[in-house]
Coordinates of C-alpha atoms and ligand atoms in Angstrom, one line a residue:
M1 CA 0.0 0.0 0.0
P2 CA 1.4 3.5 -0.9
E3 CA 1.8 6.0 1.9
H4 CA -0.9 8.7 1.6
R5 CA 0.4 12.0 2.5
T6 CA -1.8 15.1 2.6
T7 CA -0.4 18.2 0.7
G8 CA -2.8 20.7 2.3
R9 CA -3.8 21.8 -1.2
F10 CA -7.4 20.8 -2.1
A11 CA -9.3 20.3 -5.4
V12 CA -13.0 19.5 -5.6
V13 CA -13.9 17.8 -8.9
T14 CA -17.6 17.2 -9.7
G15 CA -18.1 14.1 -11.8
G16 CA -14.6 13.1 -10.8
S17 CA -15.2 9.3 -11.0
E18 CA -15.1 8.9 -14.7
G19 CA -14.3 10.6 -18.1
L20 CA -13.1 14.2 -18.2
G21 CA -13.5 14.6 -14.4
L22 CA -11.4 11.6 -13.6
A23 CA -8.6 12.7 -15.9
I24 CA -8.7 16.2 -14.6
A25 CA -8.5 14.9 -11.0
A26 CA -5.5 12.8 -12.0
A27 CA -3.8 15.9 -13.5
L28 CA -4.5 18.1 -10.5
A29 CA -3.2 15.3 -8.2
R30 CA 0.1 15.1 -10.2
D31 CA 0.4 18.8 -9.5
G32 CA 0.1 18.2 -5.8
A33 CA -3.6 18.5 -4.9
D34 CA -5.5 16.3 -2.4
L35 CA -8.7 15.4 -4.2
I36 CA -12.4 15.6 -3.2
L37 CA -14.4 13.8 -5.8
V38 CA -18.2 14.2 -6.2
A39 CA -20.5 11.8 -8.1
R40 CA -23.6 9.7 -7.6
N41 CA -22.4 6.1 -7.8
R42 CA -20.4 5.0 -4.7
D43 CA -18.7 2.0 -6.4
K44 CA -17.4 4.1 -9.3
L45 CA -16.2 6.7 -6.7
E46 CA -14.3 4.1 -4.7
T47 CA -12.7 2.6 -7.9
A48 CA -11.6 6.0 -8.9
A49 CA -10.2 6.8 -5.5
K50 CA -8.3 3.5 -5.4
E51 CA -6.8 4.2 -8.8
L52 CA -5.9 7.8 -8.0
G53 CA -4.5 6.8 -4.6
R54 CA -2.1 4.4 -6.1
H55 CA 0.7 7.0 -6.2
G56 CA 0.0 8.3 -2.7
T57 CA -2.6 11.0 -3.5
V58 CA -5.1 11.6 -0.7
V59 CA -8.6 11.1 -2.2
H60 CA -11.9 12.0 -0.4
T61 CA -15.2 11.0 -2.0
V62 CA -18.6 12.6 -1.6
P63 CA -21.5 10.6 -3.0
A64 CA -24.1 13.1 -4.1
D65 CA -26.6 13.7 -6.9
L66 CA -25.9 17.3 -8.0
S67 CA -29.5 17.5 -9.3
A68 CA -30.8 17.4 -5.7
P69 CA -31.6 20.9 -4.4
D70 CA -29.6 20.5 -1.2
A71 CA -26.5 19.0 -3.0
P72 CA -24.3 22.2 -3.1
A73 CA -24.8 22.8 0.7
R74 CA -24.2 19.2 1.6
I75 CA -21.0 19.1 -0.5
A76 CA -19.8 22.4 1.0
A77 CA -20.4 20.9 4.5
H78 CA -18.4 17.9 3.6
V79 CA -15.5 20.0 2.3
G80 CA -15.8 22.2 5.4
N81 CA -15.1 19.2 7.6
L82 CA -11.8 18.6 5.7
T83 CA -10.5 22.1 5.1
D84 CA -11.2 25.8 5.2
R85 CA -9.0 26.4 2.1
L86 CA -9.9 25.3 -1.4
D87 CA -7.4 25.7 -4.3
T88 CA -9.4 24.5 -7.2
L89 CA -13.1 23.9 -7.8
V90 CA -13.8 22.0 -11.1
N91 CA -17.5 22.3 -12.1
N92 CA -17.5 19.4 -14.5
V93 CA -20.9 17.7 -14.2
G94 CA -23.3 18.7 -17.0
T95 CA -26.0 17.2 -19.1
A96 CA -27.2 17.4 -22.7
H97 CA -30.6 16.7 -24.3
F98 CA -30.7 17.3 -28.0
A99 CA -34.1 17.9 -29.5
S100 CA -35.7 20.0 -32.2
L101 CA -37.5 23.2 -31.1
A102 CA -40.9 21.5 -31.4
D103 CA -39.8 18.5 -29.3
T104 CA -37.9 20.3 -26.5
T105 CA -39.7 19.9 -23.2
V106 CA -39.8 22.3 -20.3
D107 CA -38.5 19.4 -18.1
E108 CA -35.4 18.9 -20.3
M109 CA -34.8 22.7 -20.3
N110 CA -35.1 22.9 -16.5
T111 CA -32.8 19.8 -16.0
M112 CA -30.1 21.3 -18.3
W113 CA -30.4 24.8 -16.8
H114 CA -30.1 23.4 -13.3
L115 CA -27.1 21.1 -13.8
N116 CA -25.2 23.2 -16.4
V117 CA -25.7 26.7 -14.9
Q118 CA -27.3 26.8 -11.5
V119 CA -25.2 24.1 -9.8
P120 CA -21.9 25.6 -10.9
L121 CA -23.1 29.0 -9.6
L122 CA -24.5 27.6 -6.3
L123 CA -21.5 25.4 -5.6
S124 CA -19.1 28.3 -6.3
R125 CA -21.1 30.4 -3.8
Q126 CA -21.1 27.7 -1.2
L127 CA -17.3 27.2 -1.5
L128 CA -16.4 30.9 -2.0
P129 CA -15.0 31.5 1.5
A130 CA -12.6 28.5 1.1
L131 CA -11.6 29.6 -2.4
V132 CA -10.9 33.2 -1.1
N133 CA -8.8 31.8 1.8
A134 CA -6.6 29.9 -0.7
R135 CA -6.7 32.5 -3.4
G136 CA -8.0 29.6 -5.5
S137 CA -9.7 29.2 -8.8
I138 CA -12.9 27.9 -10.4
I139 CA -12.8 25.9 -13.7
N140 CA -16.1 25.4 -15.4
I141 CA -16.3 22.6 -18.0
S142 CA -18.4 24.1 -20.9
S143 CA -18.7 22.8 -24.4
Y144 CA -18.1 23.7 -28.1
W145 CA -21.9 23.6 -28.4
A146 CA -22.0 27.2 -27.1
R147 CA -20.5 28.3 -30.4
K148 CA -20.6 25.6 -32.9
M149 CA -23.8 24.2 -34.3
V150 CA -24.0 20.9 -36.2
A151 CA -26.5 20.3 -39.0
G152 CA -29.1 17.8 -38.0
R153 CA -28.3 17.9 -34.3
H154 CA -30.8 20.3 -32.8
S155 CA -29.3 21.9 -29.7
A156 CA -31.0 25.3 -29.0
A157 CA -31.8 24.6 -25.3
Y158 CA -28.5 22.8 -24.6
S159 CA -26.4 25.4 -26.5
A160 CA -28.2 28.2 -24.5
T161 CA -27.0 26.6 -21.2
R162 CA -23.4 26.4 -22.4
G163 CA -23.5 30.0 -23.6
A164 CA -24.9 31.0 -20.2
L165 CA -22.0 29.1 -18.4
N166 CA -19.5 31.0 -20.5
S167 CA -21.1 34.3 -19.7
M168 CA -21.3 33.4 -16.0
T169 CA -17.6 32.5 -16.1
R170 CA -16.6 35.9 -17.4
A171 CA -19.0 37.7 -15.0
L172 CA -17.7 35.8 -11.9
A173 CA -14.1 36.4 -13.0
S174 CA -14.9 40.1 -13.0
E175 CA -16.6 39.9 -9.6
L176 CA -14.3 37.6 -7.8
G177 CA -10.9 38.8 -9.1
P178 CA -10.6 41.5 -6.5
Q179 CA -10.9 38.8 -3.8
G180 CA -8.1 36.9 -5.5
V181 CA -10.3 34.1 -7.0
R182 CA -9.8 33.3 -10.7
V183 CA -12.6 31.9 -12.8
N184 CA -12.1 30.2 -16.2
A185 CA -13.8 27.7 -18.4
I186 CA -12.8 25.0 -20.9
A187 CA -14.8 24.5 -24.0
P188 CA -13.9 20.9 -25.2
G189 CA -14.8 19.5 -28.6
A190 CA -16.0 15.9 -28.7
V191 CA -14.0 13.8 -26.3
R192 CA -14.0 10.0 -26.3
T193 CA -15.2 9.4 -22.7
P194 CA -17.2 6.4 -21.4
Q195 CA -20.3 8.6 -21.7
Y196 CA -19.5 9.4 -25.4
E197 CA -18.9 5.6 -26.0
R198 CA -22.1 4.6 -24.2
S199 CA -24.5 7.2 -25.6
Y200 CA -23.1 7.9 -29.0
L201 CA -20.7 5.4 -30.4
A202 CA -22.2 2.1 -29.0
P203 CA -25.6 2.4 -30.7
M204 CA -24.0 3.0 -34.1
T205 CA -24.1 0.4 -36.9
A206 CA -20.8 -0.4 -38.7
E207 CA -21.8 2.0 -41.6
E208 CA -22.7 4.8 -39.2
R209 CA -19.4 4.3 -37.4
T210 CA -17.5 4.6 -40.6
A211 CA -19.4 7.8 -41.5
H212 CA -18.7 9.1 -38.0
D213 CA -15.0 8.5 -38.2
A214 CA -14.8 10.1 -41.6
Q215 CA -16.8 13.1 -40.3
I216 CA -14.4 13.5 -37.3
E217 CA -11.4 13.4 -39.7
H218 CA -13.0 16.0 -41.9
S219 CA -14.3 18.4 -39.2
Y220 CA -11.3 18.4 -36.9
P221 CA -8.1 20.0 -38.3
L222 CA -6.2 17.7 -36.0
G223 CA -8.1 14.8 -37.4
R224 CA -9.3 13.0 -34.3
L225 CA -11.6 13.1 -31.2
G226 CA -10.1 14.5 -28.0
T227 CA -8.9 12.3 -25.1
P228 CA -9.8 13.1 -21.5
E229 CA -6.1 13.8 -21.0
D230 CA -6.2 16.6 -23.7
V231 CA -8.8 18.4 -21.5
A232 CA -7.0 17.6 -18.2
T233 CA -3.8 19.2 -19.5
A234 CA -5.8 22.4 -20.1
A235 CA -7.4 22.2 -16.6
A236 CA -4.0 21.8 -14.9
Y237 CA -2.8 24.8 -16.8
L238 CA -5.8 27.0 -15.7
A239 CA -5.4 25.8 -12.1
S240 CA -1.9 27.2 -12.1
A241 CA -2.1 30.2 -14.4
Q242 CA -2.0 32.9 -11.8
W243 CA -2.7 35.9 -14.2
T244 CA -5.4 34.2 -16.3
T245 CA -9.1 34.8 -15.5
G246 CA -12.3 35.1 -17.5
T247 CA -10.9 32.8 -20.2
I248 CA -13.0 30.3 -22.1
L249 CA -10.2 28.0 -23.2
T250 CA -11.0 26.2 -26.5
V251 CA -9.7 22.6 -26.4
D252 CA -11.2 21.1 -29.5
G253 CA -8.6 20.0 -32.0
G254 CA -9.4 23.1 -34.1
L255 CA -13.1 22.2 -34.6
T256 CA -14.4 25.7 -34.0
I257 CA -11.9 27.5 -36.3
R258 CA -13.6 25.8 -39.3
Ligands
NAP301 N1 -17.4 13.9 -23.7 C1 -17.5 14.9 -24.5 O1 -17.5 14.8 -25.8 C2 -17.8 16.3 -24.0 C3 -17.6 17.4 -24.9 C4 -17.8 18.7 -24.4 C5 -18.2 18.9 -23.1 N2 -18.4 17.8 -22.3 C6 -18.8 18.0 -20.9 O2 -17.8 17.6 -20.0 C7 -18.4 17.1 -18.8 C8 -18.0 15.7 -18.5 O3 -18.4 14.9 -19.5 P1 -18.0 13.3 -19.6 O4 -18.1 12.9 -21.1 O5 -16.8 13.0 -18.9 O6 -19.2 12.4 -18.9 P2 -20.4 12.7 -18.1 O7 -21.3 11.5 -18.2 O8 -21.1 14.0 -18.4 O9 -19.8 12.8 -16.6 C9 -19.5 11.7 -15.9 C10 -19.2 12.0 -14.5 O10 -20.2 12.8 -13.9 C11 -20.8 12.1 -12.8 N3 -22.2 12.6 -12.8 C12 -23.1 12.6 -13.8 N4 -24.3 13.1 -13.4 C13 -24.1 13.5 -12.1 C14 -25.0 14.1 -11.1 N5 -26.3 14.4 -11.4 N6 -24.5 14.3 -9.9 C15 -23.3 14.0 -9.6 N7 -22.4 13.4 -10.4 C16 -22.8 13.2 -11.7 C17 -20.6 10.7 -13.2 O11 -20.7 9.8 -12.1 P3 -22.1 9.1 -11.6 O12 -22.8 8.6 -12.9 O13 -21.7 8.0 -10.7 O14 -22.9 10.2 -10.9 C18 -19.2 10.7 -13.7 O15 -18.3 10.8 -12.6 C19 -19.9 17.3 -19.0 O16 -20.3 18.5 -18.5 C20 -20.1 17.3 -20.5 O17 -21.3 17.9 -20.9 C21 -18.2 16.5 -22.7

């Protein structure tokens, strides 16, 4: 068993048990953070904690469904029991429902607005005193869908929430800068995560998969999907970039320049 030694520097990563969140957590741990991972499924959290702890990182887990109204306060209470200083908050959990205007339901709109906009805002508010104490930073995981539309994939309600998250990032950067807290976002292109595999690639027929791969090669100047590590590299940069705030960092293999 490795020796787990606390560094006294803390990072909260929502959705830190899988995909982008897990890779971001690993990158922040490599830069010396103790981790506090938030997700719903306890088994996945424990697996992630074991994996991240292999090299001695201290990993705390908080099982919580961020869609529950009391989740931000409960998470903050949990963090408060561990530390009064927070170096990094990564608001990574988000959700997407694609539907045409005619088929978009109020329930879907509310779910996306809550998880993609309100939760990052409320969690940031709950954790602000600890972020101020550490002169820490917030990193919001947004999406290329704020700026780039795709023919045939109707995204009005989803894209609106990503645009809102970007605007919120810039507004909070302006508001919190004088308190020493930086606020940035990352706008990833499509990244091959377990979620992307499950919901997008797995249901495809062989022909659809061939068309998908050709489309990726054509649309992305760098010719491939992203990896979670591509995004994690950007998050580690933003966590340490002491004079960078209010940035929406595009990490998308060049997708949005075409
Ligand atoms: N993958 C892409 O191509 C892509 C591109 C652009 C932006 N993004 C954004 O990047 C973020 C991460 O995406 P991802 O692809 O890594 O997968 P994801 O399925 O969005 O996130 C997976 C992580 O979030 C947790 N999670 C999901 N819903 C939760 C909830 N209600 N409460 C607490 N935890 C929750 C999951 O654990 P549990 O299931 O155990 O809760 C898991 O740890 C999302 O905001 C996504 O929209 C992804």
